[in-house]
Structure formats: C-alpha cells, structure tokens
CSV table of C-alpha atoms in Angstrom, one decimal:
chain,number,residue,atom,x,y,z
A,120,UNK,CA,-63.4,-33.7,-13.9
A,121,UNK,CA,-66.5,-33.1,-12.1
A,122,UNK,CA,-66.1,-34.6,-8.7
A,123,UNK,CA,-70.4,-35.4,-8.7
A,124,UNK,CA,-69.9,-37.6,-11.8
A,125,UNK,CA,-67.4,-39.7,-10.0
A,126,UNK,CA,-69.1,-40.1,-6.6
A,127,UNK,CA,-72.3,-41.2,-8.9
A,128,UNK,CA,-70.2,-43.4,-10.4
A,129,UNK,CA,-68.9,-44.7,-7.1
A,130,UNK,CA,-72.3,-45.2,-5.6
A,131,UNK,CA,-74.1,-46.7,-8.4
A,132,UNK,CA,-70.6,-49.1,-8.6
A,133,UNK,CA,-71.7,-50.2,-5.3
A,134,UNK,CA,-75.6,-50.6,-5.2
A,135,UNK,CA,-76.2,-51.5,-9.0
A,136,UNK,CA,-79.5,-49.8,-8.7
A,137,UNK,CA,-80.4,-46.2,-9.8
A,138,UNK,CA,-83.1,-45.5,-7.2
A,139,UNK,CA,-80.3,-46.4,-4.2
A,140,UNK,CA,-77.6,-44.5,-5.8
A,141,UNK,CA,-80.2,-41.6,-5.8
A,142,UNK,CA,-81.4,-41.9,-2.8
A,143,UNK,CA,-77.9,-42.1,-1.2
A,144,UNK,CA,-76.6,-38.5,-2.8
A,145,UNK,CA,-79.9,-36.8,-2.2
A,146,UNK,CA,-80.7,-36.6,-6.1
A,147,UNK,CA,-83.3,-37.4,-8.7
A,148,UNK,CA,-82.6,-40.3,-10.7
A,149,UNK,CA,-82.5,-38.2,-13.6
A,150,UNK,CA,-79.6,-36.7,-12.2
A,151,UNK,CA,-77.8,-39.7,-11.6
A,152,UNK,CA,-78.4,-40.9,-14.9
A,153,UNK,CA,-77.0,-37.9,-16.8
A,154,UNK,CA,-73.8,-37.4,-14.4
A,155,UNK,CA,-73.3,-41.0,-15.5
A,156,UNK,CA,-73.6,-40.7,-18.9
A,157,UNK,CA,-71.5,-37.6,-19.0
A,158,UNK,CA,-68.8,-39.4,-17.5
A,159,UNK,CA,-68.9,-42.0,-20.0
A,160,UNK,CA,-69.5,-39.6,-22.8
A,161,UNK,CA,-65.7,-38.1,-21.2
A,162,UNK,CA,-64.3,-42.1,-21.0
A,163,UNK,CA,-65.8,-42.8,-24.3
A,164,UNK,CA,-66.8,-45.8,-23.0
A,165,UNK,CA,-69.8,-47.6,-21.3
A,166,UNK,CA,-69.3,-48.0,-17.7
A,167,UNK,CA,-72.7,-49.8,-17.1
A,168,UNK,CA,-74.5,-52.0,-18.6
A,169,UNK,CA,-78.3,-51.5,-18.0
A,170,UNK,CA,-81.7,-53.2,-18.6
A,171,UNK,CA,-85.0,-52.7,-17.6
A,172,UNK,CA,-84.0,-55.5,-14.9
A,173,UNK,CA,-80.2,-55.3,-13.7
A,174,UNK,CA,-77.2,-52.8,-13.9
A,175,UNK,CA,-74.0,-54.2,-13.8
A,176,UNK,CA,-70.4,-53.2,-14.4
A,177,UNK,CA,-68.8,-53.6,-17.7
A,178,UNK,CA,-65.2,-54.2,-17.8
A,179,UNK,CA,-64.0,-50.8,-18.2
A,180,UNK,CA,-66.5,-50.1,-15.6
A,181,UNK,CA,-64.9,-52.7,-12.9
A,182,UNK,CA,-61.5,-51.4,-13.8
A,183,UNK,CA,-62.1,-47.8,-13.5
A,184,UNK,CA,-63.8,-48.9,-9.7
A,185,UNK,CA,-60.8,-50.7,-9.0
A,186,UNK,CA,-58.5,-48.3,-9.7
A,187,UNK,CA,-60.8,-45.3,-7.8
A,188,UNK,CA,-61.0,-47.2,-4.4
A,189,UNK,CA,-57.7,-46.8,-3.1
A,190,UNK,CA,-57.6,-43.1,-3.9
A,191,UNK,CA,-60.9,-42.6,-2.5
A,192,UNK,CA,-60.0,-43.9,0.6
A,193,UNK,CA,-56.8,-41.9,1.0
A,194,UNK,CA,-58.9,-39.0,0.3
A,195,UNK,CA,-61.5,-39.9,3.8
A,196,UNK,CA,-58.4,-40.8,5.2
A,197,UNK,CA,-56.5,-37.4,4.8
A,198,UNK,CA,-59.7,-35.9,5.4
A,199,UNK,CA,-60.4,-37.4,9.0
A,200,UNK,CA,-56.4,-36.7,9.9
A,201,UNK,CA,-57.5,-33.1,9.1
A,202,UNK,CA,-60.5,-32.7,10.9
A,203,UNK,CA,-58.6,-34.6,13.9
A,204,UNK,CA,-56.3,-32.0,14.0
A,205,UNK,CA,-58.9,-29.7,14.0
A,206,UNK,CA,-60.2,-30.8,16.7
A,207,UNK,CA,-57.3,-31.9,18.8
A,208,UNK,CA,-57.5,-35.5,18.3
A,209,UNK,CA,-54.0,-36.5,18.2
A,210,UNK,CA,-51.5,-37.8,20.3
A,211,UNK,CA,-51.5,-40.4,23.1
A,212,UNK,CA,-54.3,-41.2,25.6
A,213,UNK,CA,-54.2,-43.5,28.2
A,214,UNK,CA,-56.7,-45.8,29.1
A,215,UNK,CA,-57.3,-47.9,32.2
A,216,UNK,CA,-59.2,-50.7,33.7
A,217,UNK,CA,-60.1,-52.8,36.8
A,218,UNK,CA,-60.9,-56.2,35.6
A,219,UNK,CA,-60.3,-58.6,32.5
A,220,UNK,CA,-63.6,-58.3,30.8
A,221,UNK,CA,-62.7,-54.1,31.2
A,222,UNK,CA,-59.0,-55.0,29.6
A,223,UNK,CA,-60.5,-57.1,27.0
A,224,UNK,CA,-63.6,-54.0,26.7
A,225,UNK,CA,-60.7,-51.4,26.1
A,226,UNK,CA,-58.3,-53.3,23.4
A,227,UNK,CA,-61.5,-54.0,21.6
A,228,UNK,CA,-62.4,-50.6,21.7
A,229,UNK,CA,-58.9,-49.3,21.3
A,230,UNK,CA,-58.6,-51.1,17.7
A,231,UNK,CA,-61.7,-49.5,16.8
A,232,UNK,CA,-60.6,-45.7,17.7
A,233,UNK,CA,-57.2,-46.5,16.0
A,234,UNK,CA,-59.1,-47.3,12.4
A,235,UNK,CA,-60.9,-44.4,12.9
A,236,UNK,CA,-57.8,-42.4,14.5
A,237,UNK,CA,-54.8,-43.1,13.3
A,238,UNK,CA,-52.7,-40.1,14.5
A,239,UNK,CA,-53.7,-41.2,18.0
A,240,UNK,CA,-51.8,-43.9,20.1
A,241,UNK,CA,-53.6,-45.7,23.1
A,242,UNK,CA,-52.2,-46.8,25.7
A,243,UNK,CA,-53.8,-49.0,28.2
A,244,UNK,CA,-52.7,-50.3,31.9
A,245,UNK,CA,-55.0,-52.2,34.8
A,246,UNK,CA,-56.2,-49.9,37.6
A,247,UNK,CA,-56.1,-51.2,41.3
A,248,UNK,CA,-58.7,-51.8,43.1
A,249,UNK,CA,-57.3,-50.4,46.2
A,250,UNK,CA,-56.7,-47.5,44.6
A,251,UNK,CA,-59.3,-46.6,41.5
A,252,UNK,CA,-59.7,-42.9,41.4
A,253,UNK,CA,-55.8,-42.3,42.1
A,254,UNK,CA,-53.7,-42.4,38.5
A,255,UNK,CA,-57.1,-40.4,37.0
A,256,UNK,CA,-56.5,-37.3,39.3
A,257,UNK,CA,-52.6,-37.8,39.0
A,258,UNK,CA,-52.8,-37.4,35.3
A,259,UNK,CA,-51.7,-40.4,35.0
A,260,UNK,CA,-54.4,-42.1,32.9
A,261,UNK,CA,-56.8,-40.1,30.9
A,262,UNK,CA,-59.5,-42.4,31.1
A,263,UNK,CA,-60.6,-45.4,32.9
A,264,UNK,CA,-63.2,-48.3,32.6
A,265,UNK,CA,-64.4,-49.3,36.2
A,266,UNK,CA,-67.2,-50.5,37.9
A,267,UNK,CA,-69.9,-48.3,38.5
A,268,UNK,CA,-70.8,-46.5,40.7
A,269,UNK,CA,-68.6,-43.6,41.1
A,270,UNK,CA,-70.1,-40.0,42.8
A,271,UNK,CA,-66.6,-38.2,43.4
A,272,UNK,CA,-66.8,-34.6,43.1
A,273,UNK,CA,-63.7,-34.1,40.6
A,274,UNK,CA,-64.7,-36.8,38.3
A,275,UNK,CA,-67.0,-37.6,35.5
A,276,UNK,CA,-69.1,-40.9,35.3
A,277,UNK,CA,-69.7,-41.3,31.6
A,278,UNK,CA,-72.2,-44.4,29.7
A,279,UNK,CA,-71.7,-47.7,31.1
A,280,UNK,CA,-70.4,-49.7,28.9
A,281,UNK,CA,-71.2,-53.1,29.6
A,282,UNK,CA,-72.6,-54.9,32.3
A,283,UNK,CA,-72.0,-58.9,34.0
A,284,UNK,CA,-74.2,-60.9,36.2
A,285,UNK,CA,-73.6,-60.4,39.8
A,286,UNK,CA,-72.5,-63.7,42.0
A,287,UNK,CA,-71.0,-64.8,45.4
A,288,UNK,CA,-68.0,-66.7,46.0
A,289,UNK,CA,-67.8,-69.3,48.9
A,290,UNK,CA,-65.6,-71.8,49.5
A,291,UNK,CA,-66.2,-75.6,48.3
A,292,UNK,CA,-66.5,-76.1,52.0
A,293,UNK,CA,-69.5,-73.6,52.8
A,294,UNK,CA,-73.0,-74.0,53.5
A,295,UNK,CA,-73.9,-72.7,50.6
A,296,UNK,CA,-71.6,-74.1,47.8
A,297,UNK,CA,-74.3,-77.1,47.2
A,298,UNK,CA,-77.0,-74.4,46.1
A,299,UNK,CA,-77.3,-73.6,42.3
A,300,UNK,CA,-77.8,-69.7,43.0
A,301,UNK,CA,-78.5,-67.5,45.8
A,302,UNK,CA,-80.6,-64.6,47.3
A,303,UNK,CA,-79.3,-61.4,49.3
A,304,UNK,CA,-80.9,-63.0,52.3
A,305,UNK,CA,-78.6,-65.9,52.2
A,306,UNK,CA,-76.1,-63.1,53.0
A,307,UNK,CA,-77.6,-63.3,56.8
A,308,UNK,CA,-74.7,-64.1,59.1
A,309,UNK,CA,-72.1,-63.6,56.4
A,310,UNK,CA,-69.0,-61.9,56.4
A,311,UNK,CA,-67.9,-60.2,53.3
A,312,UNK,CA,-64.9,-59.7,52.0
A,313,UNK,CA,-63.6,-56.6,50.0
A,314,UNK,CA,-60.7,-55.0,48.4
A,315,UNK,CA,-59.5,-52.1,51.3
A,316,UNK,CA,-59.7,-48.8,50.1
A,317,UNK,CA,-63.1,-48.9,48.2
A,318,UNK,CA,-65.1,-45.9,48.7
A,319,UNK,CA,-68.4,-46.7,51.6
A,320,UNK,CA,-70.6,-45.5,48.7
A,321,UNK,CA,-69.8,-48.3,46.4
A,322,UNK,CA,-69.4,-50.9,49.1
A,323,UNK,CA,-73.4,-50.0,50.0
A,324,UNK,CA,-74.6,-50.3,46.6
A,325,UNK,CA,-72.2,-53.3,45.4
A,326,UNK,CA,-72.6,-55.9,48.5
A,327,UNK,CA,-76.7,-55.8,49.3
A,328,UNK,CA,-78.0,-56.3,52.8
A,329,UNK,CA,-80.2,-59.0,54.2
A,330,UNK,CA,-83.7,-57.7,55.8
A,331,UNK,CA,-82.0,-57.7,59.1
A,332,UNK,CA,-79.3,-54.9,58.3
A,333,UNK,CA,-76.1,-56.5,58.6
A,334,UNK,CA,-73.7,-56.7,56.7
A,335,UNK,CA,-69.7,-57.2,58.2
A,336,UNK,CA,-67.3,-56.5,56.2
A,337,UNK,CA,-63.5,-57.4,56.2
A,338,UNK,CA,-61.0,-55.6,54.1
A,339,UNK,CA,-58.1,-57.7,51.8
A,340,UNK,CA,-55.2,-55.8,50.5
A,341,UNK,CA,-55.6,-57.4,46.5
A,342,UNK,CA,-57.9,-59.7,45.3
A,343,UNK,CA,-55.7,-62.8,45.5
A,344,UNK,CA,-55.8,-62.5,49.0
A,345,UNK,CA,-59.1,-62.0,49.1
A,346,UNK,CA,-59.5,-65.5,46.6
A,347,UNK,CA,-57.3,-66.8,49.6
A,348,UNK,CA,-59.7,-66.0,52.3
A,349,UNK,CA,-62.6,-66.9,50.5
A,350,UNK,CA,-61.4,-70.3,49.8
A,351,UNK,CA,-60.1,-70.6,53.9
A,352,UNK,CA,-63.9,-69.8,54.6
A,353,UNK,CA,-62.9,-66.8,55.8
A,354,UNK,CA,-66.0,-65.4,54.6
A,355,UNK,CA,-67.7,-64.8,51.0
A,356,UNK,CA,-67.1,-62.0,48.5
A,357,UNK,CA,-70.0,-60.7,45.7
A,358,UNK,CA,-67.9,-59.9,42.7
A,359,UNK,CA,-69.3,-60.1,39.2
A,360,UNK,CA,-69.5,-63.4,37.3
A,361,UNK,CA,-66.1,-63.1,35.9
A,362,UNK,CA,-63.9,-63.9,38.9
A,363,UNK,CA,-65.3,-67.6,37.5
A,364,UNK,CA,-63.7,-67.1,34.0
A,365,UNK,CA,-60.2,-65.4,35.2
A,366,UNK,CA,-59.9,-66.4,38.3
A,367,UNK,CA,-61.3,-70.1,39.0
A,368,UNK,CA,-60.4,-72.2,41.6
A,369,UNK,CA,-61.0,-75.5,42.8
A,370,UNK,CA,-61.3,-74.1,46.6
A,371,UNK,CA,-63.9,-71.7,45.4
A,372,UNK,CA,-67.6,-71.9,43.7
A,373,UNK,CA,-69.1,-68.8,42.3
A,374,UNK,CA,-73.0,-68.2,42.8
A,375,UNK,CA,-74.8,-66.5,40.5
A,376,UNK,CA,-77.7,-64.4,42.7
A,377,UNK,CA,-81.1,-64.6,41.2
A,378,UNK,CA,-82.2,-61.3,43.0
A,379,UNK,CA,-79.8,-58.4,42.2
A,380,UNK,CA,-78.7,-56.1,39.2
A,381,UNK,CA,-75.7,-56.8,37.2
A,382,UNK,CA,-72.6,-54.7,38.0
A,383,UNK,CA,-72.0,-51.8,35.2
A,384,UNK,CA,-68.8,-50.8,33.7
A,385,UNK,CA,-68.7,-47.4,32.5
A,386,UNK,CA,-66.0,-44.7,31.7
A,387,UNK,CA,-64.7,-42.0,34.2
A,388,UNK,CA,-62.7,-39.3,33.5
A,389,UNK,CA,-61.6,-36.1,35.1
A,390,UNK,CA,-64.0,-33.1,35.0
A,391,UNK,CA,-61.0,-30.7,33.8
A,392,UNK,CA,-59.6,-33.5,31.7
A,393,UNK,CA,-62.7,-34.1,29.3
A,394,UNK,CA,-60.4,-33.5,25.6
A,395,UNK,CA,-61.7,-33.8,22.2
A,396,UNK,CA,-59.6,-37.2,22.2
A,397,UNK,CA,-61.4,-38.3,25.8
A,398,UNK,CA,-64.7,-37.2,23.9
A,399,UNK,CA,-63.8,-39.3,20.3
A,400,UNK,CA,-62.9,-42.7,22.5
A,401,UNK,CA,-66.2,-42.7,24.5
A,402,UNK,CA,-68.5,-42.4,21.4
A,403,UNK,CA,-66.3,-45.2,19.5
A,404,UNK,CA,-66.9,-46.7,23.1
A,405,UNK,CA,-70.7,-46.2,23.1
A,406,UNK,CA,-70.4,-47.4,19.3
A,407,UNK,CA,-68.9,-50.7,19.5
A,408,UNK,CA,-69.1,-52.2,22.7
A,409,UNK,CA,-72.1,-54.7,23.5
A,410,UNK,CA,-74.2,-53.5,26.5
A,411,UNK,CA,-74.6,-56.8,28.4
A,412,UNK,CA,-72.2,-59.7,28.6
C-alpha cells in the first residue's frame, strides 16, 4: 500500500475538493487524481463520487475514512512521543504562579501542553509574593508565571503572557472611593502598601509616583494583611484589576487608573534550567494564551 494514495485519500476525505487536497500535499491535481484512482482501482470500488460541481464520499468511501482515522492518529501520536523523546520532553515540570488569573493562565495552558505532550506531567503550585524568585533558584519549580518585571541576573524573563488593567484599592471610607477612576497624581500624600520582600526594581516600576516624588511605602507580610490595612485606611495598594474578582470586599473599592500601563504576566525561568520541556510549554504558552484580559 502506497502510503501517498492513502494521505490523498485522507485529504480529499476532508476538503471534498481536488484543488485543496492539492494544494495541501504540495501536488498537481493530476496527481491527486491518479493516486486516487489507483487506490480505488486496489479497493475495487469508488471511493468518491465526482461531478463537474461537488465530490462527495460514497459509502465505501465514508467507511474506509472511518475506519483510517483512529489509526492515523495513533500514528501522529506515536510519532510526537518519539520526537519528544528525542528531544527530552518527558517527565514532570513544575509550574508556578503568583495570582489567580496566573493559576487559571497555567491550568489552561497545562491542558494544552498535555494534548500535545502526553509523556509529560505538570505540576503546578502558587508562588508567594514575599518570596517570587526563591523555589525557581531552589529547583523547586521549573517555571513560573509572575508579574513582570523581573531583571535578576540568574534568571530568564520570557514573553509575557497576558496582561490586566492596573487599579488602586482604598477603603469605602477614603477620599477617593466616590471617584469612578484615578490618576498617578491622586497618589499625592498617599501611603502605599506592598507585599515585604519585593525587589526595589519592581516596586519603582509597579507603584508610579506623583510629580512631586513621593511615594511612602509600607511593607505587609501577605496580601490579606495588606486587604486588612487597606480597608483600616491604613493606606492604598495598586494591584492589577483582579484583586476585584478574587478578592472583593465590602471595606474595599478598587479604582481602575485611567493613566498607567496594564501589569504583564510573563514566564521566568532559570538561565541554567532552560530544558527542551521549559522550551515546549512556553511556545504552547505563547500559542494559546490571550494577550490581554
């Protein structure tokens, strides 16, 4: 059996249409046409049924499409599961992130690199705040989906994945709860609250400063706490638009600002830890994720 005559077959099963099928195997329509009647000339049967209009199946035809499918599959299946090998993708790699949108990011993502994967198990676990950069260079996680941006010397920042709206949380209490949205110069007088241990790097480029410079910052050991002290009018916290979906209180109203960027998510890995597998889940990453919430 010529295996040609069956992947014309296969193709033309699909599109119904000689110039696709041709187009699809890089080969002239006269080629098509005679690998297909040289299969049926082996059959002895018609598998199409043509006119100058439409090609359709015949029964034999659906039948014989039916009962290739499966096999064809297996066959890209065992394929991929060989090349994997190849290439060292197999085995476990664990994934992390910082925030639910991330989570719900990496499952979706996860799902996708299994179907395309299947001798590779991901595993998945939240990252604290207070301590992002820490199971990465442990070898703890192989991967990890956080906020942007990261400039550590043993590390590598890959595409950001997805980015959400940047907003400020104030109590229900605070001068500016009323407002609809706000600027960075509402920030004036402000004190902001953070997660401790956050490099000074990201804390300049994720909290903006007024004209006049300032910017005070307190430090909270977890997020709840800082949700606590937010909604004590403690001080404010800009956090991306999400806290409002996960983490909504009815002490606390979040802001949207009309005047910054969105935070970006992106994958980080270790610079001596970048694997075939770490290589294979970024591109179904790249591949399947949307860019903006």
């Amino acid at each position: 059996m010529d295996w040609q005559e069956l992947e014309a077959f296969r193709i033309l099963a699909q599109e119904l249409h000689f110039g696709r099928t041709a187009e699809r195997l890089h080969l002239s329509r006269g080629r098509v046409s005679q690998l297909i009647k040289t299969l049926e000339h082996r059959i002895g049967a018609p598998l199409f049924d043509r006119t100058s209009r439409r090609v359709s199946l015949t029964p034999i035809g659906r039948r014989l499409f039916a009962d290739l499918e499966p096999h064809h599959l297996g066959i890209v299946a065992s394929l991929a599961r060989a090349t994997d090998a190849a290439r060292g993708i197999g085995g476990t790699l664990a994934v992390g992130f910082s925030s639910p949108l991330a989570g719900e990011a990496i499952l979706r993502i996860a799902d996708a690199f299994r179907t395309d994967h299947p001798d590779c198990e991901v595993v998945v676990c939240e990252v604290q705040l207070s301590d992002r950069y820490g199971p990465l260079r442990e070898g703890d996680l192989d991967l990890a989906l956080i906020e942007f941006p990261v400039d550590e010397p043993d590390l590598v920042s890959g595409p950001a994945i997805f980015f959400d709206q940047r907003v400020l949380a104030v109590s229900t209490g605070h001068r500016l709860a009323d407002r609809d949205a706000v600027n960075v110069e509402d920030l004036k007088g402000e004190t902001s609250i953070t997660i401790a241990g956050l490099p000074q790097y990201f804390l300049d480029e994720f909290i903006p400063s007024p004209s006049d410079g300032t910017r005070p910052i307190e430090a909270a050991t977890s997020w709840q706490e800082l949700l606590t002290l937010v909604a004590a009018d403690r001080g404010v916290a800009v956090c991306a638009a999400q806290g409002a979906d996960y983490y909504a209180r009815p002490t606390i109203t979040y802001l949207p600002f009309t005047d910054t960027a969105p935070v970006a998510y992106g994958l980080v890995w270790r610079s001596s830890g970048e694997t075939a597998m770490v290589r294979a889940f970024t591109q179904t990453a790249v591949a399947t994720s949307k860019t903006v919430r």
